Amino acid sequence: MSGSTITPWVVGNWKMNPMQSDSQQLIQSLKQYLQAGPIDVAQCRIAVAPTAIALLSVQQQLQDAAVEVLTVAQDLSRVAGTGAYTGEVSAELLKDSAIHYVLIGHSERRELFGDDVSQITAKVTHALNAGLQIIYCVGESLEQREQGLAEQVVLQQICDLSSVVKAEQWQNIKIAYEPIWAIGTGKTASPEDAQAMHEKIRAGLKQLTGYGQDIAILYGGSVKADNAEALAACPDINGALVGGASLQAESFYKIAQAFAQTKH
Ligand code: 13P
């Protein structure tokens, strides 16, 4: 029991994985785990973020899960509405397909696909204005950490966010702290380091909004079944954004179970 009243969220970010037949198996297997050992939604919310092309079929397949599993988009367009924007998926199109959640600002998008602050803030604006809930990702590189800039970088990313969020919209936001050096590397931030950054983020959020105490701050970066419990035990870690380990139903389920049990 951590003392926090925030319901933890465990979100599987599938990134550019898997092929369709594997995706079906993964969902099937996750549903079996949830059937055999349901995780109360009041103890932990479970969500998956498949590729854009799989969003609706995954959502459909999850309809009869024993426990509600939410479907999250990995990204959205920096352009709103509908129109002549080849290749894009807007906030309104997501909403229209009952996809109510979206990741924004993942470091892979920032680093590999040119998502800069102006694009990210445009995405945040459109998502919130369309009534979506967002998981906004922040995190420093190894170089920035070694230069002692980690906190400054992360808090700046929170400031970027706050520049476009209207007062009431804060309740539709979660933060994911994902130190870039811990993503896909097997190097998790220690629970102490992660908690220290989450505490700084929490303090920053409290200065920006009255909802600051209630905003879930997820940790991401090599979260696995065997380190989830120690992370979950940290008071300001309110869930996990899981990459690699979310592609195996067993490890993903165990991570969710660790958060559900440790936080309650
Ligand atoms: P890994 O869990 O594979 O390190 O990925 C973390 C991540 O980027 C989730 O968004």
mmCIF file of C-alpha atoms and ligand atoms in Angstrom:
data_model
loop_
_atom_site.group_PDB
_atom_site.id
_atom_site.type_symbol
_atom_site.label_atom_id
_atom_site.label_comp_id
_atom_site.label_asym_id
_atom_site.label_seq_id
_atom_site.Cartn_x
_atom_site.Cartn_y
_atom_site.Cartn_z
ATOM 1 C CA MET A 1 0.000 0.000 0.000
ATOM 2 C CA SER A 2 1.612 3.202 -1.139
ATOM 3 C CA GLY A 3 -0.754 5.768 0.337
ATOM 4 C CA SER A 4 -1.574 7.251 -3.062
ATOM 5 C CA THR A 5 -5.204 7.412 -4.119
ATOM 6 C CA ILE A 6 -4.354 7.408 -7.816
ATOM 7 C CA THR A 7 -5.488 4.266 -9.617
ATOM 8 C CA PRO A 8 -2.391 2.842 -11.298
ATOM 9 C CA TRP A 9 -2.324 2.426 -15.063
ATOM 10 C CA VAL A 10 -0.297 -0.221 -16.845
ATOM 11 C CA VAL A 11 -0.121 0.483 -20.558
ATOM 12 C CA GLY A 12 1.497 -1.765 -23.146
ATOM 13 C CA ASN A 13 3.127 0.228 -25.922
ATOM 14 C CA TRP A 14 3.448 -2.282 -28.740
ATOM 15 C CA LYS A 15 5.374 0.184 -30.927
ATOM 16 C CA MET A 16 5.754 -1.180 -34.511
ATOM 17 C CA ASN A 17 4.848 -4.717 -33.446
ATOM 18 C CA PRO A 18 3.548 -7.410 -33.905
ATOM 19 C CA MET A 19 2.239 -9.018 -37.115
ATOM 20 C CA GLN A 20 -1.512 -9.552 -37.141
ATOM 21 C CA SER A 21 -1.567 -13.245 -36.273
ATOM 22 C CA ASP A 22 0.765 -12.650 -33.326
ATOM 23 C CA SER A 23 -1.342 -9.726 -32.206
ATOM 24 C CA GLN A 24 -4.433 -11.926 -32.140
ATOM 25 C CA GLN A 25 -2.606 -14.531 -30.096
ATOM 26 C CA LEU A 26 -1.279 -11.927 -27.713
ATOM 27 C CA ILE A 27 -4.763 -10.562 -27.049
ATOM 28 C CA GLN A 28 -6.198 -14.035 -26.749
ATOM 29 C CA SER A 29 -3.576 -14.985 -24.224
ATOM 30 C CA LEU A 30 -3.991 -11.736 -22.258
ATOM 31 C CA LYS A 31 -7.727 -12.371 -22.098
ATOM 32 C CA GLN A 32 -7.065 -15.860 -20.720
ATOM 33 C CA TYR A 33 -4.873 -14.450 -17.955
ATOM 34 C CA LEU A 34 -7.537 -11.892 -17.101
ATOM 35 C CA GLN A 35 -10.231 -14.554 -17.105
ATOM 36 C CA ALA A 36 -8.244 -16.776 -14.755
ATOM 37 C CA GLY A 37 -7.154 -13.937 -12.479
ATOM 38 C CA PRO A 38 -9.213 -10.780 -12.980
ATOM 39 C CA ILE A 39 -7.548 -7.521 -11.979
ATOM 40 C CA ASP A 40 -10.090 -5.121 -10.520
ATOM 41 C CA VAL A 41 -10.219 -1.902 -12.559
ATOM 42 C CA ALA A 42 -10.265 0.018 -9.302
ATOM 43 C CA GLN A 43 -6.869 -1.495 -8.468
ATOM 44 C CA CYS A 44 -5.196 -1.152 -11.843
ATOM 45 C CA ARG A 45 -6.348 0.010 -15.265
ATOM 46 C CA ILE A 46 -4.890 -1.997 -18.115
ATOM 47 C CA ALA A 47 -4.446 -0.598 -21.611
ATOM 48 C CA VAL A 48 -2.665 -1.509 -24.819
ATOM 49 C CA ALA A 49 -1.402 0.745 -27.586
ATOM 50 C CA PRO A 50 -1.263 -1.224 -30.854
ATOM 51 C CA THR A 51 -0.176 0.098 -34.237
ATOM 52 C CA ALA A 52 -2.607 2.416 -36.025
ATOM 53 C CA ILE A 53 -3.607 -0.324 -38.424
ATOM 54 C CA ALA A 54 -4.476 -2.721 -35.589
ATOM 55 C CA LEU A 55 -6.276 -0.276 -33.273
ATOM 56 C CA LEU A 56 -9.826 -1.158 -34.225
ATOM 57 C CA SER A 57 -9.372 -4.909 -34.519
ATOM 58 C CA VAL A 58 -7.646 -5.032 -31.126
ATOM 59 C CA GLN A 59 -10.379 -2.891 -29.629
ATOM 60 C CA GLN A 60 -12.953 -5.260 -31.105
ATOM 61 C CA GLN A 61 -11.158 -8.344 -29.831
ATOM 62 C CA LEU A 62 -10.972 -6.906 -26.341
ATOM 63 C CA GLN A 63 -14.718 -6.258 -26.109
ATOM 64 C CA ASP A 64 -15.425 -9.521 -24.321
ATOM 65 C CA ALA A 65 -12.410 -9.503 -21.999
ATOM 66 C CA ALA A 66 -13.242 -10.416 -18.395
ATOM 67 C CA VAL A 67 -11.751 -7.067 -17.363
ATOM 68 C CA GLU A 68 -12.001 -3.891 -19.423
ATOM 69 C CA VAL A 69 -8.766 -3.307 -21.342
ATOM 70 C CA LEU A 70 -8.514 0.137 -22.918
ATOM 71 C CA THR A 71 -7.145 0.776 -26.386
ATOM 72 C CA VAL A 72 -4.697 3.637 -26.833
ATOM 73 C CA ALA A 73 -3.369 5.214 -30.029
ATOM 74 C CA GLN A 74 0.415 5.594 -30.200
ATOM 75 C CA ASP A 75 0.248 8.968 -31.914
ATOM 76 C CA LEU A 76 -2.058 11.373 -33.740
ATOM 77 C CA SER A 77 -1.821 14.060 -36.365
ATOM 78 C CA ARG A 78 -0.678 17.579 -35.617
ATOM 79 C CA VAL A 79 -3.550 18.602 -37.893
ATOM 80 C CA ALA A 80 -7.113 18.582 -36.562
ATOM 81 C CA GLY A 81 -10.365 17.499 -38.163
ATOM 82 C CA THR A 82 -10.587 15.952 -41.611
ATOM 83 C CA GLY A 83 -9.131 16.990 -44.952
ATOM 84 C CA ALA A 84 -6.433 16.504 -47.553
ATOM 85 C CA TYR A 85 -3.635 15.288 -45.260
ATOM 86 C CA THR A 86 -2.343 12.035 -46.718
ATOM 87 C CA GLY A 87 -1.301 9.462 -44.155
ATOM 88 C CA GLU A 88 -2.607 11.312 -41.132
ATOM 89 C CA VAL A 89 -5.027 10.293 -38.369
ATOM 90 C CA SER A 90 -6.537 13.198 -36.446
ATOM 91 C CA ALA A 91 -7.834 13.441 -32.895
ATOM 92 C CA GLU A 92 -11.367 13.678 -34.252
ATOM 93 C CA LEU A 93 -10.965 10.483 -36.288
ATOM 94 C CA LEU A 94 -9.691 8.651 -33.200
ATOM 95 C CA LYS A 95 -12.591 9.939 -31.156
ATOM 96 C CA ASP A 96 -15.030 8.967 -33.892
ATOM 97 C CA SER A 97 -13.698 5.387 -33.662
ATOM 98 C CA ALA A 98 -14.105 5.366 -29.867
ATOM 99 C CA ILE A 99 -10.352 5.506 -29.290
ATOM 100 C CA HIS A 100 -10.289 7.826 -26.293
ATOM 101 C CA TYR A 101 -6.619 7.690 -25.316
ATOM 102 C CA VAL A 102 -3.418 8.638 -27.099
ATOM 103 C CA LEU A 103 0.308 8.723 -26.375
ATOM 104 C CA ILE A 104 2.000 12.001 -27.255
ATOM 105 C CA GLY A 105 5.668 12.929 -27.319
ATOM 106 C CA HIS A 106 7.230 9.475 -27.055
ATOM 107 C CA SER A 107 11.000 9.822 -27.304
ATOM 108 C CA GLU A 108 11.052 7.628 -30.410
ATOM 109 C CA ARG A 109 8.779 10.130 -32.137
ATOM 110 C CA ARG A 110 10.838 13.052 -30.878
ATOM 111 C CA GLU A 111 14.139 11.476 -31.941
ATOM 112 C CA LEU A 112 13.304 9.533 -35.090
ATOM 113 C CA PHE A 113 10.317 11.298 -36.603
ATOM 114 C CA GLY A 114 11.020 14.948 -35.955
ATOM 115 C CA ASP A 115 8.290 15.603 -33.405
ATOM 116 C CA ASP A 116 9.465 18.940 -32.039
ATOM 117 C CA VAL A 117 7.875 21.101 -29.382
ATOM 118 C CA SER A 118 5.573 22.914 -31.794
ATOM 119 C CA GLN A 119 4.301 19.658 -33.273
ATOM 120 C CA ILE A 120 3.895 18.042 -29.891
ATOM 121 C CA THR A 121 1.995 20.986 -28.449
ATOM 122 C CA ALA A 122 -0.252 21.036 -31.537
ATOM 123 C CA LYS A 123 -0.997 17.347 -30.968
ATOM 124 C CA VAL A 124 -1.732 17.983 -27.292
ATOM 125 C CA THR A 125 -4.063 20.861 -28.169
ATOM 126 C CA HIS A 126 -6.027 18.888 -30.734
ATOM 127 C CA ALA A 127 -6.252 15.773 -28.588
ATOM 128 C CA LEU A 128 -7.531 17.665 -25.549
ATOM 129 C CA ASN A 129 -9.901 19.826 -27.565
ATOM 130 C CA ALA A 130 -11.367 16.689 -29.137
ATOM 131 C CA GLY A 131 -11.946 15.304 -25.636
ATOM 132 C CA LEU A 132 -9.261 12.617 -25.761
ATOM 133 C CA GLN A 133 -7.192 11.686 -22.746
ATOM 134 C CA ILE A 134 -3.458 11.837 -23.273
ATOM 135 C CA ILE A 135 -0.382 10.124 -21.931
ATOM 136 C CA TYR A 136 2.342 12.693 -22.383
ATOM 137 C CA CYS A 137 5.860 11.259 -22.453
ATOM 138 C CA VAL A 138 8.930 12.973 -21.062
ATOM 139 C CA GLY A 139 12.491 11.834 -20.473
ATOM 140 C CA GLU A 140 16.147 12.742 -20.758
ATOM 141 C CA SER A 141 18.929 11.183 -22.830
ATOM 142 C CA LEU A 142 21.966 9.523 -21.264
ATOM 143 C CA GLU A 143 24.101 12.489 -22.254
ATOM 144 C CA GLN A 144 21.724 14.923 -20.585
ATOM 145 C CA ARG A 145 21.687 12.799 -17.435
ATOM 146 C CA GLU A 146 25.464 12.617 -17.347
ATOM 147 C CA GLN A 147 25.636 16.374 -17.700
ATOM 148 C CA GLY A 148 23.316 16.756 -14.722
ATOM 149 C CA LEU A 149 20.537 18.132 -16.911
ATOM 150 C CA ALA A 150 17.930 15.398 -16.430
ATOM 151 C CA GLU A 151 15.629 17.343 -14.149
ATOM 152 C CA GLN A 152 15.848 20.518 -16.197
ATOM 153 C CA VAL A 153 15.058 18.692 -19.447
ATOM 154 C CA VAL A 154 12.081 16.841 -17.991
ATOM 155 C CA LEU A 155 10.627 19.895 -16.274
ATOM 156 C CA GLN A 156 10.994 21.876 -19.494
ATOM 157 C CA GLN A 157 8.970 19.194 -21.273
ATOM 158 C CA ILE A 158 6.299 19.583 -18.593
ATOM 159 C CA CYS A 159 6.386 23.366 -19.150
ATOM 160 C CA ASP A 160 5.950 22.813 -22.900
ATOM 161 C CA LEU A 161 2.848 20.806 -22.071
ATOM 162 C CA SER A 162 1.484 23.400 -19.673
ATOM 163 C CA SER A 163 1.800 26.135 -22.296
ATOM 164 C CA VAL A 164 -1.204 24.672 -24.152
ATOM 165 C CA VAL A 165 -3.298 22.967 -21.462
ATOM 166 C CA LYS A 166 -6.404 24.779 -20.222
ATOM 167 C CA ALA A 167 -7.172 24.568 -16.499
ATOM 168 C CA GLU A 168 -9.880 21.906 -16.690
ATOM 169 C CA GLN A 169 -7.962 19.794 -19.205
ATOM 170 C CA TRP A 170 -5.347 18.690 -16.674
ATOM 171 C CA GLN A 171 -7.727 15.992 -15.495
ATOM 172 C CA ASN A 172 -7.379 14.367 -18.930
ATOM 173 C CA ILE A 173 -3.627 14.029 -18.712
ATOM 174 C CA LYS A 174 -1.229 11.374 -17.515
ATOM 175 C CA ILE A 175 2.519 11.717 -17.650
ATOM 176 C CA ALA A 176 4.947 8.946 -18.572
ATOM 177 C CA TYR A 177 8.531 9.441 -17.442
ATOM 178 C CA GLU A 178 10.718 7.400 -19.760
ATOM 179 C CA PRO A 179 14.442 8.029 -19.446
ATOM 180 C CA ILE A 180 15.674 7.435 -22.995
ATOM 181 C CA TRP A 181 18.696 5.454 -21.823
ATOM 182 C CA ALA A 182 16.385 2.929 -20.152
ATOM 183 C CA ILE A 183 14.182 2.261 -23.180
ATOM 184 C CA GLY A 184 14.732 -1.137 -24.747
ATOM 185 C CA THR A 185 18.147 -1.411 -23.128
ATOM 186 C CA GLY A 186 17.360 -3.667 -20.184
ATOM 187 C CA LYS A 187 18.707 -0.872 -17.953
ATOM 188 C CA THR A 188 15.858 0.221 -15.733
ATOM 189 C CA ALA A 189 16.216 3.375 -13.697
ATOM 190 C CA SER A 190 16.604 2.281 -10.093
ATOM 191 C CA PRO A 191 13.384 2.674 -8.123
ATOM 192 C CA GLU A 192 15.148 5.430 -6.144
ATOM 193 C CA ASP A 193 16.157 7.380 -9.257
ATOM 194 C CA ALA A 194 12.757 6.917 -10.834
ATOM 195 C CA GLN A 195 10.970 7.970 -7.643
ATOM 196 C CA ALA A 196 13.239 11.014 -7.333
ATOM 197 C CA MET A 197 12.301 12.196 -10.814
ATOM 198 C CA HIS A 198 8.627 11.399 -10.317
ATOM 199 C CA GLU A 199 8.688 13.472 -7.150
ATOM 200 C CA LYS A 200 10.141 16.414 -9.087
ATOM 201 C CA ILE A 201 7.520 16.010 -11.787
ATOM 202 C CA ARG A 202 4.787 15.846 -9.130
ATOM 203 C CA ALA A 203 6.071 19.029 -7.508
ATOM 204 C CA GLY A 204 6.144 20.733 -10.914
ATOM 205 C CA LEU A 205 2.604 19.628 -11.693
ATOM 206 C CA LYS A 206 1.362 20.859 -8.331
ATOM 207 C CA GLN A 207 2.684 24.302 -9.132
ATOM 208 C CA LEU A 208 0.880 24.288 -12.456
ATOM 209 C CA THR A 209 -2.513 22.889 -11.542
ATOM 210 C CA GLY A 210 -4.805 22.053 -8.685
ATOM 211 C CA TYR A 211 -5.019 18.549 -10.181
ATOM 212 C CA GLY A 212 -1.278 18.037 -9.671
ATOM 213 C CA GLN A 213 -1.763 15.653 -6.763
ATOM 214 C CA ASP A 214 -4.091 13.451 -8.816
ATOM 215 C CA ILE A 215 -2.225 13.132 -12.093
ATOM 216 C CA ALA A 216 -0.891 9.630 -12.700
ATOM 217 C CA ILE A 217 2.829 9.575 -13.463
ATOM 218 C CA LEU A 218 3.806 6.312 -15.152
ATOM 219 C CA TYR A 219 7.339 5.030 -15.407
ATOM 220 C CA GLY A 220 8.646 3.531 -18.652
ATOM 221 C CA GLY A 221 11.968 2.001 -19.612
ATOM 222 C CA SER A 222 12.705 -1.731 -19.379
ATOM 223 C CA VAL A 223 9.846 -2.457 -17.005
ATOM 224 C CA LYS A 224 9.651 -6.236 -16.578
ATOM 225 C CA ALA A 225 7.717 -8.681 -14.444
ATOM 226 C CA ASP A 226 10.659 -8.951 -12.062
ATOM 227 C CA ASN A 227 11.219 -5.244 -11.432
ATOM 228 C CA ALA A 228 7.586 -4.092 -11.466
ATOM 229 C CA GLU A 229 6.963 -4.632 -7.787
ATOM 230 C CA ALA A 230 9.902 -2.492 -6.671
ATOM 231 C CA LEU A 231 8.824 0.295 -9.024
ATOM 232 C CA ALA A 232 5.203 -0.003 -7.908
ATOM 233 C CA ALA A 233 6.280 0.389 -4.298
ATOM 234 C CA CYS A 234 7.458 3.961 -4.996
ATOM 235 C CA PRO A 235 4.841 6.466 -3.871
ATOM 236 C CA ASP A 236 4.961 8.692 -6.959
ATOM 237 C CA ILE A 237 5.111 5.888 -9.540
ATOM 238 C CA ASN A 238 1.483 5.417 -10.525
ATOM 239 C CA GLY A 239 1.851 2.816 -13.220
ATOM 240 C CA ALA A 240 4.012 1.726 -16.099
ATOM 241 C CA LEU A 241 4.362 2.292 -19.823
ATOM 242 C CA VAL A 242 5.708 -1.032 -20.973
ATOM 243 C CA GLY A 243 7.395 -1.715 -24.299
ATOM 244 C CA GLY A 244 9.092 -5.077 -24.889
ATOM 245 C CA ALA A 245 7.509 -6.890 -21.948
ATOM 246 C CA SER A 246 4.014 -5.967 -23.168
ATOM 247 C CA LEU A 247 4.472 -8.214 -26.210
ATOM 248 C CA GLN A 248 4.256 -11.277 -23.947
ATOM 249 C CA ALA A 249 0.886 -11.690 -22.262
ATOM 250 C CA GLU A 250 2.383 -13.353 -19.209
ATOM 251 C CA SER A 251 4.914 -10.648 -18.390
ATOM 252 C CA PHE A 252 2.458 -7.852 -19.165
ATOM 253 C CA TYR A 253 -0.186 -9.437 -16.961
ATOM 254 C CA LYS A 254 2.319 -9.906 -14.135
ATOM 255 C CA ILE A 255 3.352 -6.252 -14.315
ATOM 256 C CA ALA A 256 -0.297 -5.186 -14.032
ATOM 257 C CA GLN A 257 -0.767 -7.619 -11.171
ATOM 258 C CA ALA A 258 2.287 -6.209 -9.369
ATOM 259 C CA PHE A 259 0.861 -2.679 -9.579
ATOM 260 C CA ALA A 260 -2.629 -3.793 -8.532
ATOM 261 C CA GLN A 261 -1.306 -5.657 -5.500
ATOM 262 C CA THR A 262 1.426 -3.274 -4.402
ATOM 263 C CA LYS A 263 -0.722 -0.168 -4.571
ATOM 264 C CA HIS A 264 -3.627 -1.621 -2.570
HETATM 265 P P1 13P B 1 10.833 -0.937 -23.121
HETATM 266 O O1 13P B 1 9.897 -1.401 -22.043
HETATM 267 O O2 13P B 1 10.978 -1.910 -24.248
HETATM 268 O O3 13P B 1 12.123 -0.447 -22.571
HETATM 269 O O4 13P B 1 10.115 0.359 -23.811
HETATM 270 C C1 13P B 1 9.695 1.394 -23.002
HETATM 271 C C2 13P B 1 8.890 2.326 -23.827
HETATM 272 O O5 13P B 1 9.415 3.052 -24.650
HETATM 273 C C3 13P B 1 7.440 2.329 -23.630
HETATM 274 O O6 13P B 1 6.834 3.408 -24.275
#
